[in-house]
Coordinates of C-alpha atoms in Angstrom, one line a residue:
Chain A
M1 CA 77.9 78.3 115.2
N2 CA 77.8 76.0 117.7
R3 CA 77.8 78.0 121.6
G4 CA 81.2 77.5 122.5
S5 CA 82.7 78.4 119.1
A6 CA 79.8 81.8 119.7
H7 CA 81.9 82.1 123.5
R8 CA 85.8 82.1 121.2
L9 CA 85.0 84.5 119.0
A10 CA 83.6 87.0 121.0
L11 CA 86.7 86.7 123.3
I12 CA 88.2 87.3 120.1
K13 CA 86.0 90.2 119.3
E14 CA 87.0 91.5 122.5
G15 CA 90.5 91.3 122.4
F16 CA 90.7 93.2 119.1
A17 CA 88.4 95.5 121.3
M18 CA 91.6 96.3 123.4
V19 CA 93.5 97.0 121.1
R20 CA 92.3 100.0 121.0
S21 CA 90.9 100.7 123.8
N22 CA 94.9 100.1 125.4
L23 CA 96.2 102.3 122.8
V24 CA 99.6 103.2 124.0
A25 CA 100.4 99.7 124.9
S26 CA 98.9 98.3 121.3
A27 CA 101.1 101.4 119.2
L28 CA 104.5 100.0 121.2
I29 CA 103.8 96.7 121.0
A30 CA 103.4 97.4 117.2
T31 CA 106.3 99.6 116.7
I32 CA 108.4 97.4 119.0
V33 CA 107.5 94.7 115.5
A34 CA 107.6 96.5 114.1
L35 CA 111.1 98.2 114.4
I36 CA 112.0 93.4 114.5
S37 CA 110.6 92.7 111.4
G38 CA 112.6 96.5 109.7
A39 CA 115.9 95.7 111.2
V40 CA 115.6 92.0 109.9
L41 CA 114.9 93.0 106.7
A42 CA 117.1 95.9 106.5
T43 CA 120.1 93.8 106.9
T44 CA 120.3 90.3 106.6
G45 CA 117.2 91.9 103.7
Q46 CA 119.8 92.2 101.7
T47 CA 123.0 88.9 103.5
A48 CA 118.9 87.3 101.3
A49 CA 119.3 89.2 98.3
Q50 CA 122.8 88.7 97.7
E51 CA 122.7 84.4 98.5
A52 CA 119.5 84.2 96.4
A53 CA 121.9 86.6 93.6
V54 CA 125.0 84.5 93.8
L55 CA 122.6 81.2 94.1
S56 CA 121.1 82.1 91.8
T57 CA 123.8 82.9 88.8
I58 CA 124.8 79.1 90.2
D59 CA 121.8 77.4 89.9
D60 CA 122.3 78.8 86.0
A61 CA 125.3 77.2 85.7
G62 CA 123.4 74.5 86.2
T63 CA 123.9 72.7 89.9
R64 CA 121.1 70.4 89.0
T65 CA 122.2 69.3 85.7
I66 CA 123.4 65.4 85.2
T67 CA 124.6 64.5 81.7
I68 CA 124.9 60.7 80.4
R69 CA 126.4 59.7 77.0
E70 CA 128.2 56.4 75.8
G71 CA 131.9 56.4 75.3
S72 CA 132.8 56.1 71.9
G73 CA 131.4 53.7 69.5
G74 CA 129.0 52.9 72.0
P75 CA 125.0 51.2 71.4
G76 CA 123.8 54.6 72.7
F77 CA 120.6 54.2 75.2
D78 CA 116.5 52.7 74.8
R79 CA 114.6 56.0 73.7
D80 CA 112.2 53.7 76.1
A81 CA 114.1 54.6 79.1
L82 CA 113.3 58.2 78.6
P83 CA 109.3 58.5 79.5
R84 CA 110.3 56.0 82.9
I85 CA 113.3 58.6 83.4
L86 CA 110.7 61.2 83.7
A87 CA 108.8 58.9 86.3
L88 CA 112.0 59.0 88.9
S89 CA 110.7 61.1 91.4
D90 CA 113.2 63.8 91.7
V91 CA 112.9 64.6 88.3
E92 CA 111.3 68.0 87.3
S93 CA 113.3 67.7 82.9
A94 CA 114.7 65.4 80.9
I95 CA 115.8 65.0 77.6
G96 CA 117.4 62.7 74.9
L97 CA 119.5 63.7 72.2
G98 CA 120.3 61.0 69.7
Q99 CA 123.0 61.7 66.9
T100 CA 124.3 65.4 65.1
F101 CA 124.7 66.6 61.9
D102 CA 124.3 69.6 60.5
V103 CA 121.8 71.9 57.8
R104 CA 120.8 74.1 55.8
N105 CA 117.9 76.4 54.9
E106 CA 116.8 74.3 51.8
A107 CA 115.6 78.4 50.7
R108 CA 118.8 78.8 49.7
R109 CA 119.5 75.7 47.5
G110 CA 122.6 74.7 49.9
G111 CA 123.7 77.8 50.8
G112 CA 124.0 79.7 53.7
E113 CA 125.3 78.7 56.7
P114 CA 125.4 75.4 58.6
V115 CA 123.8 75.0 61.3
P116 CA 124.1 71.8 64.1
T117 CA 121.6 70.1 64.8
R118 CA 120.0 66.8 66.7
V119 CA 117.4 64.6 67.1
V120 CA 115.4 65.4 69.9
F121 CA 113.5 62.4 72.2
G122 CA 110.7 64.1 74.5
G123 CA 109.2 68.0 74.8
P124 CA 110.0 70.9 75.8
N125 CA 110.4 71.7 79.5
A126 CA 111.0 74.7 81.4
D127 CA 113.8 75.1 80.6
L128 CA 114.0 74.4 77.1
V129 CA 110.4 76.9 75.8
V130 CA 109.0 77.5 72.3
A131 CA 109.1 80.8 71.4
Q132 CA 107.4 80.4 68.4
G133 CA 104.9 77.8 66.4
R134 CA 105.3 74.2 68.1
W135 CA 107.5 71.3 69.6
P136 CA 108.4 69.0 66.2
L137 CA 106.5 66.4 65.7
P138 CA 108.6 63.3 64.5
G139 CA 110.1 64.2 61.2
E140 CA 109.9 67.9 61.6
A141 CA 112.2 70.6 63.4
A142 CA 112.6 73.7 65.4
V143 CA 114.9 76.1 65.4
G144 CA 116.6 77.6 67.8
D145 CA 116.4 81.1 68.3
G146 CA 120.1 81.5 68.3
A147 CA 120.4 80.0 65.2
M148 CA 117.9 81.3 63.2
P149 CA 119.5 84.2 61.9
R150 CA 121.8 81.9 60.3
L151 CA 119.7 79.8 58.5
G152 CA 118.7 83.5 56.6
L153 CA 115.0 83.3 58.8
E154 CA 112.8 85.5 60.2
V155 CA 110.1 83.3 61.1
P156 CA 110.0 79.7 61.7
S157 CA 109.3 78.3 58.0
G158 CA 110.6 76.6 55.1
S159 CA 112.4 73.7 55.4
V160 CA 116.0 72.2 56.3
G161 CA 118.1 70.2 54.9
S162 CA 121.6 68.3 54.5
V163 CA 122.7 66.2 51.5
E164 CA 122.7 63.3 53.1
F165 CA 120.1 64.6 54.9
E166 CA 116.4 64.7 53.8
P167 CA 114.6 68.1 54.4
V168 CA 112.6 68.2 57.3
A169 CA 109.5 71.5 57.7
V170 CA 111.0 74.0 59.9
V171 CA 107.3 74.2 62.6
G172 CA 108.4 76.4 65.4
S173 CA 111.4 78.1 67.3
F174 CA 112.4 77.5 70.6
R175 CA 114.4 78.9 73.7
G176 CA 116.9 77.4 75.4
A177 CA 118.2 78.3 79.4
G178 CA 120.1 77.3 82.2
P179 CA 121.4 73.4 80.6
F180 CA 119.8 73.2 77.5
A181 CA 120.9 77.2 76.4
N182 CA 123.4 76.2 73.6
L183 CA 120.8 74.1 71.8
A184 CA 119.7 77.0 71.0
N185 CA 121.9 77.7 68.5
G186 CA 120.8 74.4 66.9
V187 CA 117.9 73.0 65.2
L188 CA 116.0 70.0 67.0
V189 CA 114.4 67.0 64.6
G190 CA 111.6 65.3 66.2
A191 CA 112.6 61.3 66.6
A192 CA 111.8 59.2 64.5
P193 CA 110.0 55.6 65.2
E194 CA 112.7 55.0 63.6
D195 CA 115.4 56.6 65.8
T196 CA 115.6 53.9 68.9
T197 CA 119.5 55.4 70.5
M198 CA 119.6 57.7 72.6
R199 CA 123.6 59.4 72.3
L200 CA 122.5 61.6 75.3
V201 CA 120.4 62.3 78.3
V202 CA 120.5 65.2 80.2
V203 CA 117.9 65.6 83.8
V204 CA 117.3 67.8 86.2
A205 CA 116.6 67.4 89.6
S206 CA 113.9 69.0 91.3
A207 CA 117.7 69.9 93.6
P208 CA 121.0 70.6 94.1
E209 CA 121.2 68.3 97.2
E210 CA 119.0 65.4 94.9
V211 CA 121.6 65.0 92.3
A212 CA 124.0 62.2 93.2
G213 CA 121.3 59.9 94.3
L214 CA 119.3 60.6 91.2
A215 CA 121.8 59.9 89.1
A216 CA 122.9 56.8 90.6
A217 CA 118.6 56.1 89.6
V218 CA 118.8 57.3 86.6
V219 CA 122.1 54.8 85.3
E220 CA 120.5 52.1 86.6
V221 CA 117.1 53.1 85.2
L222 CA 119.3 53.2 81.1
S223 CA 121.2 50.0 82.1
P224 CA 123.9 50.0 79.6
D225 CA 125.7 47.4 79.3
D226 CA 129.4 48.2 79.7
R227 CA 129.0 50.9 82.8
L228 CA 132.5 51.6 82.7
S229 CA 132.3 53.2 79.5
L230 CA 130.2 56.1 80.6
R231 CA 130.7 59.5 81.2
I232 CA 128.4 60.7 83.5
E233 CA 129.0 64.8 84.3
T234 CA 127.1 66.1 87.5
S235 CA 127.3 68.9 88.6
E236 CA 127.6 67.0 92.4
Q237 CA 131.0 69.7 92.3
L238 CA 128.5 72.2 91.9
A239 CA 126.3 71.9 94.1
N240 CA 128.8 71.3 96.9
V241 CA 130.5 75.6 96.4
R242 CA 126.3 75.9 96.5
Q243 CA 125.5 74.2 100.1
A244 CA 129.2 76.1 100.6
V245 CA 128.4 79.6 99.8
Q246 CA 123.6 79.2 101.2
G247 CA 125.6 78.2 104.3
E248 CA 128.1 81.4 104.8
L249 CA 125.7 83.5 103.6
G250 CA 123.0 82.1 106.1
R251 CA 125.3 81.4 109.3
F252 CA 126.5 85.8 109.5
S253 CA 121.9 86.1 109.0
R254 CA 120.8 83.5 111.6
E255 CA 123.2 85.3 114.0
L256 CA 122.0 88.6 113.3
I257 CA 118.0 87.7 112.9
V258 CA 118.6 85.6 116.7
F259 CA 120.8 89.1 117.9
V260 CA 117.8 91.1 117.0
L261 CA 115.4 88.6 118.0
A262 CA 116.0 88.3 121.1
G263 CA 116.1 92.0 122.1
G264 CA 112.6 92.6 121.0
L265 CA 111.7 89.6 122.3
A266 CA 112.9 91.2 125.8
L267 CA 111.3 94.8 125.0
T268 CA 107.9 92.6 123.8
T269 CA 107.6 90.9 127.5
V270 CA 109.0 94.4 129.1
T271 CA 105.9 96.2 127.4
V272 CA 103.7 93.7 127.5
L273 CA 104.3 93.3 131.3
S274 CA 103.9 97.0 132.1
A275 CA 100.1 97.2 129.7
V276 CA 99.2 94.5 132.5
T277 CA 99.8 95.6 135.0
L278 CA 98.8 99.2 134.3
R279 CA 95.8 97.4 134.0
K280 CA 95.5 94.9 136.8
R281 CA 92.6 96.4 138.5
D282 CA 90.8 95.3 134.7
F283 CA 91.7 92.2 135.0
G284 CA 91.0 91.1 138.2
R285 CA 87.3 92.5 136.7
R286 CA 87.3 90.5 134.2
R287 CA 87.8 87.9 137.3
V288 CA 85.5 88.6 139.2
L289 CA 82.9 89.2 136.1
G290 CA 83.6 84.8 135.4
A291 CA 86.5 85.1 133.0
S292 CA 88.9 81.9 133.2
R293 CA 92.5 82.0 133.4
S294 CA 92.3 81.0 129.6
A295 CA 90.2 83.7 128.6
I296 CA 92.1 85.6 130.2
V297 CA 95.5 84.0 128.3
V298 CA 93.1 84.6 125.1
L299 CA 92.2 88.6 125.8
V300 CA 96.5 89.4 126.4
L301 CA 97.4 87.3 123.1
T302 CA 95.1 88.2 121.2
Q303 CA 95.7 92.0 121.9
T304 CA 99.6 91.7 121.1
A305 CA 99.0 89.3 118.0
V306 CA 96.5 92.1 116.1
S307 CA 99.2 95.0 117.3
A308 CA 101.5 92.6 115.9
V309 CA 100.3 92.2 113.2
V310 CA 100.0 95.5 111.8
G311 CA 103.7 96.0 113.7
S312 CA 104.9 93.8 111.2
A313 CA 103.0 95.1 108.1
V314 CA 104.2 98.1 109.1
G315 CA 108.0 96.4 109.7
T316 CA 107.9 94.6 106.6
V317 CA 107.4 96.7 103.8
A318 CA 109.7 99.7 105.8
G319 CA 112.8 96.6 105.6
L320 CA 112.0 96.0 101.7
A321 CA 111.8 99.4 101.2
I322 CA 115.6 99.8 102.6
V323 CA 116.8 97.2 100.9
R324 CA 115.8 98.1 97.8
Q325 CA 117.1 101.6 97.9
V326 CA 120.8 100.4 99.4
A327 CA 121.2 96.9 97.7
E328 CA 118.9 97.8 94.6
A329 CA 117.6 94.0 95.0
V330 CA 114.4 92.0 97.1
P331 CA 115.5 89.5 99.0
P332 CA 113.3 86.0 98.3
W333 CA 109.5 86.2 98.9
S334 CA 109.8 83.5 101.5
F335 CA 112.2 85.4 103.1
V336 CA 110.6 88.2 103.0
V337 CA 107.3 86.7 104.7
G338 CA 109.0 84.1 107.7
V339 CA 111.0 88.0 109.2
G340 CA 107.9 88.6 108.9
T341 CA 106.1 85.5 110.6
L342 CA 108.9 85.3 112.9
A343 CA 108.1 89.1 114.4
L344 CA 104.4 88.3 115.2
L345 CA 105.6 84.9 116.9
A346 CA 108.3 85.7 119.3
A347 CA 105.9 88.8 120.3
L348 CA 103.4 86.2 121.1
V349 CA 106.7 84.1 122.5
A350 CA 107.0 87.3 124.9
A351 CA 103.8 87.4 125.7
M352 CA 103.0 84.1 126.8
L353 CA 104.5 85.1 130.6
P354 CA 102.7 88.4 130.9
A355 CA 99.6 86.7 130.5
L356 CA 100.1 84.4 132.2
L357 CA 100.7 86.5 135.5
A358 CA 97.6 88.3 134.4
A359 CA 95.0 85.1 134.3
R360 CA 97.1 84.1 137.9
R361 CA 97.3 87.8 139.9
D362 CA 94.3 87.3 142.2
P363 CA 91.6 90.0 141.7
V364 CA 90.3 90.3 145.0
R365 CA 93.5 91.9 146.0
V366 CA 93.7 94.1 143.0
L367 CA 90.3 95.4 143.0
R368 CA 89.6 95.7 146.5
V369 CA 89.4 99.8 148.1
P370 CA 91.5 100.9 150.7
Chain B
M1 CA 70.1 79.0 148.5
I2 CA 73.5 79.2 149.9
S3 CA 75.1 78.6 152.7
V4 CA 77.8 78.1 154.0
E5 CA 79.2 74.7 156.6
E6 CA 82.4 75.9 159.4
L7 CA 83.9 78.7 157.6
T8 CA 87.4 80.1 158.3
F9 CA 89.2 82.3 156.7
R10 CA 92.6 83.0 157.8
Y11 CA 95.2 85.4 155.6
K12 CA 98.1 83.2 154.5
R13 CA 100.7 85.9 155.0
R14 CA 99.4 87.5 158.4
G15 CA 98.8 84.7 159.3
E16 CA 95.0 86.6 161.2
E17 CA 91.8 85.4 161.5
L18 CA 88.7 86.9 160.2
F19 CA 86.1 83.9 161.1
S20 CA 86.3 80.6 162.1
G21 CA 83.0 77.7 162.8
L22 CA 80.5 80.4 160.6
S23 CA 77.7 78.5 159.6
F24 CA 74.6 80.3 157.2
S25 CA 72.7 80.4 154.8
F26 CA 71.7 82.5 152.6
P27 CA 68.2 81.8 151.4
S28 CA 66.6 82.4 147.4
G29 CA 64.5 85.2 147.7
E30 CA 65.6 87.5 150.1
M31 CA 68.4 89.7 150.5
T32 CA 71.2 89.6 152.6
A33 CA 73.2 92.1 154.3
I34 CA 76.4 91.0 156.0
V35 CA 76.6 94.2 158.2
G36 CA 79.3 95.0 161.4
P37 CA 83.0 97.8 162.1
S38 CA 85.5 97.2 159.5
G39 CA 87.8 94.9 159.1
A40 CA 85.1 92.3 160.8
G41 CA 85.5 89.8 157.0
K42 CA 82.2 91.9 155.0
S43 CA 83.4 92.0 151.1
T44 CA 86.8 88.3 151.8
L45 CA 82.9 86.8 153.4
L46 CA 81.4 87.9 149.4
Y47 CA 84.2 87.3 147.5
I48 CA 84.4 83.4 149.2
V49 CA 80.6 82.8 148.3
G50 CA 80.5 84.5 145.3
L51 CA 84.4 82.3 144.6
M52 CA 86.9 84.4 144.0
L53 CA 88.9 83.5 146.9
S54 CA 89.0 79.8 148.9
P55 CA 88.0 79.3 152.6
T56 CA 91.1 78.6 154.8
S57 CA 88.6 76.1 155.7
G58 CA 84.5 75.2 155.4
D59 CA 82.6 74.6 152.8
V60 CA 80.7 76.8 150.3
L61 CA 77.4 75.7 148.9
W62 CA 75.2 76.6 145.9
D63 CA 72.0 74.6 146.4
G64 CA 73.2 71.8 148.5
E65 CA 76.1 71.5 146.6
I66 CA 79.7 71.9 147.5
V67 CA 81.8 74.7 145.2
S68 CA 84.0 76.0 147.2
T69 CA 87.0 72.8 146.0
L70 CA 86.0 73.0 142.6
A71 CA 89.2 74.1 140.5
D72 CA 89.3 77.7 139.2
A73 CA 87.8 77.5 135.9
E74 CA 84.7 75.2 137.1
R75 CA 84.2 78.3 139.6
S76 CA 84.9 81.2 137.0
R77 CA 82.6 79.0 134.7
L78 CA 79.7 79.1 137.4
R79 CA 80.8 82.4 138.3
A80 CA 80.2 84.1 134.4
A81 CA 77.2 81.9 134.8
R82 CA 75.6 82.6 137.7
V83 CA 76.0 85.6 140.2
G84 CA 76.3 89.5 138.9
F85 CA 78.8 91.2 141.5
V86 CA 78.9 95.0 142.3
F87 CA 81.2 96.6 143.3
Q88 CA 82.4 99.7 146.0
D89 CA 83.3 102.0 143.2
A90 CA 81.6 100.6 140.4
A91 CA 84.8 99.8 138.4
L92 CA 83.5 99.8 135.1
D93 CA 86.3 100.5 132.2
S94 CA 87.0 103.7 131.5
T95 CA 88.9 102.8 128.2
R96 CA 84.9 102.0 127.2
T97 CA 82.0 103.1 126.7
V98 CA 79.0 102.8 128.9
A99 CA 77.2 100.3 126.9
A100 CA 80.4 98.2 126.3
N101 CA 80.4 98.7 130.1
V102 CA 77.2 97.0 130.7
A103 CA 77.6 94.2 127.8
E104 CA 80.5 93.2 128.8
G105 CA 78.9 91.7 132.1
G106 CA 77.4 88.5 129.3
L107 CA 80.8 88.4 127.6
Y108 CA 82.1 85.6 129.8
A109 CA 78.9 83.9 130.2
G110 CA 78.4 83.3 126.3
V111 CA 75.0 85.4 126.3
P112 CA 74.0 85.6 122.8
R113 CA 74.9 89.1 120.9
S114 CA 71.2 89.5 120.6
V115 CA 69.6 89.5 124.1
I116 CA 72.7 91.4 125.3
T117 CA 71.6 94.0 123.3
R118 CA 68.1 94.0 124.3
R119 CA 68.4 93.4 128.2
R120 CA 71.7 96.6 128.0
R121 CA 68.7 99.0 126.1
D122 CA 66.1 97.7 129.0
L123 CA 68.0 98.1 131.5
L124 CA 69.3 101.1 130.7
D125 CA 66.8 102.2 130.2
R126 CA 64.9 102.0 133.9
F127 CA 67.9 102.1 135.6
G128 CA 68.3 105.8 134.3
V129 CA 71.1 106.3 131.8
M130 CA 69.7 105.2 128.8
L131 CA 71.1 108.5 126.9
R132 CA 74.5 107.6 128.1
D133 CA 75.3 104.5 127.2
N134 CA 77.8 106.4 124.2
H135 CA 79.5 108.1 127.3
R136 CA 82.1 107.3 129.0
P137 CA 82.5 106.5 132.8
G138 CA 84.4 109.3 133.1
E139 CA 81.1 111.2 131.3
V140 CA 79.1 110.2 134.6
S141 CA 78.2 111.0 137.3
G142 CA 79.0 108.4 140.2
G143 CA 75.6 107.8 140.8
Q144 CA 75.1 107.1 137.1
A145 CA 78.6 105.0 137.3
Q146 CA 77.3 102.8 140.2
R147 CA 73.4 102.3 138.4
V148 CA 75.4 101.4 134.9
A149 CA 77.5 98.5 137.3
L150 CA 73.9 97.5 138.7
A151 CA 73.2 96.5 135.1
R152 CA 76.2 95.1 133.7
A153 CA 75.5 92.6 136.9
M154 CA 72.1 92.9 136.1
I155 CA 72.1 91.9 132.2
K156 CA 72.9 87.8 132.3
D157 CA 69.3 87.6 134.6
P158 CA 71.0 86.1 137.7
D159 CA 70.0 84.2 140.3
I160 CA 72.9 85.2 143.1
V161 CA 73.9 89.9 143.3
L162 CA 76.7 90.7 145.3
A163 CA 76.8 93.6 145.4
D164 CA 79.7 95.1 147.8
E165 CA 79.0 98.8 149.3
P166 CA 77.3 99.1 146.6
T167 CA 75.4 102.8 148.0
G168 CA 78.7 103.5 149.7
N169 CA 80.5 106.5 147.1
L170 CA 76.0 107.6 146.3
D171 CA 73.5 111.0 147.2
E172 CA 70.1 109.5 148.9
A173 CA 68.2 109.5 145.9
A174 CA 71.3 107.3 143.9
A175 CA 71.1 104.5 146.8
D176 CA 67.7 104.8 146.4
V177 CA 67.2 103.2 142.7
V178 CA 70.3 100.5 144.0
M179 CA 68.4 99.8 147.2
E180 CA 65.8 99.0 144.5
A181 CA 67.1 96.9 142.2
L182 CA 68.6 94.9 144.9
A183 CA 65.5 94.5 145.9
E184 CA 63.6 94.1 143.1
R185 CA 66.7 90.8 141.8
A186 CA 65.3 90.0 145.8
A187 CA 61.6 89.5 145.0
G188 CA 62.2 88.2 141.4
G189 CA 63.5 84.8 143.8
A190 CA 67.1 85.1 143.1
V191 CA 69.8 85.7 146.6
V192 CA 71.0 88.6 146.9
I193 CA 73.7 89.4 149.2
V194 CA 74.4 92.8 150.5
A195 CA 78.1 94.0 152.5
T196 CA 77.3 97.4 153.8
H197 CA 77.8 100.3 156.8
D198 CA 75.0 101.4 155.7
T199 CA 71.5 101.4 157.5
R200 CA 69.0 101.7 155.2
L201 CA 70.3 99.5 152.7
A202 CA 70.7 96.4 155.4
G203 CA 67.2 98.2 156.7
I204 CA 65.8 96.8 153.6
A205 CA 66.8 93.6 153.7
S206 CA 65.3 90.6 155.3
R207 CA 68.0 88.9 156.5
R208 CA 70.8 90.5 159.2
L209 CA 74.6 88.6 158.9
E210 CA 76.5 90.7 162.0
L211 CA 80.4 89.6 161.6
T212 CA 82.4 91.8 165.0
S213 CA 85.9 92.3 164.5

């Protein structure tokens, strides 16, 4: 460590020591910051939790989904387009689905309930996950967990087939969520090399606002012969509803946060100002001993930051406890961390003016003995 | 060596002139006493020489270089590195221990922690307050407090020592310790300047600057 770094570190340590030696002011700052973060979390935290729940419901309905299929009689899409779609930015996942037919459990000799089956192109993803066994290779089948009882299967094994379709081995089961939830009521068969055509492509965008642009890009990649015959189902309208809900709930939260922060900022400024005024001889002595103005600012800000970190942590825990008790929900962690950080930053901004005043005070005047 | 040339100081608010056209030198290795009645400007001159106050006109020179016109950050750096200051009322931090108060003298000069620890022990031992190093200033006598302040001033081994009425509040025995330490510092080659009413302290100084009101 060079001398400059060691000197800065020593100053910061001195700031920590000031927290202990100036306990009343430090405790007051910590209390104010705790009140800020606690009040924001206890009030807007409920809103944020509700907002997260509403948005999650909308997202479950597939705000980020794009489904593209050809009109009746179309040639379908080339399977080679799928890797290119997956390579597009803003694509979270994508699969292609081929022809549809019904299968039965082969062990029941043609009896049992028929279950809808689709040829699948592409692998599992965050919303389409393997539950048991593995994902089907070409010519193998995986059964959705909703279809297992209908096929009379307790574990994914044996084979499924139909009159017009050769039996295929069942190698696993899967669960579907979001846009793939309905697939879990059927069977997926891995596309064989001779299956070159996708009838339907389902793409999940990384964010709702990317849906419109991504839909156009996907169509470009698919390059169908007749674009007019395409049926594109996007969740653009749902995404707009999502944005409107988010905006409405967010506006209330923002106003409340600004109000609480402004109050906290004023209180912290007054507290830090009182503390540095009471200790003007202390700062005067430090200046005479060689502390520069910037060193005084560092000392005041370090003392405030340490107190504010403690206050922010206490306020966050208390605020979360209140929200959990009242709303029986927890706001998103990004919101919780954001509130804590904002309260800390507000305290530092509030301490800046008193710190500068302490640094600019004439040491000779405050130290003169009458 | 420190010198002042054509120094004038006037209070900004009152406009009252404390001294005008003052030229004097404070050689290294000697103790200089600034004497004079209250209000003559003894402390003010000390603060100007120590770069805590700016003169209205004239220059302060340290080792032949004008330092009174430097920016505040540079003056702070010089003060931190070279000046040990002894206040009349000790001016200790009442919330910290004696040891922490002494260590603060080296903080702004960037003196390494290990050096501070070693010197602090030596100085507190030498000034007879070692057993008080974990006490708060409120738990020691006035004489002991001033010796702690002396240790704080000496911890960075300064080549300039400025003392403002260092024996003003002390009994004779405590004053003797302070006077002896200051004289020893001057003998060691430092510039030692004391502003004082104490005729005994002024008596051991090799040079005197008398300010009249």
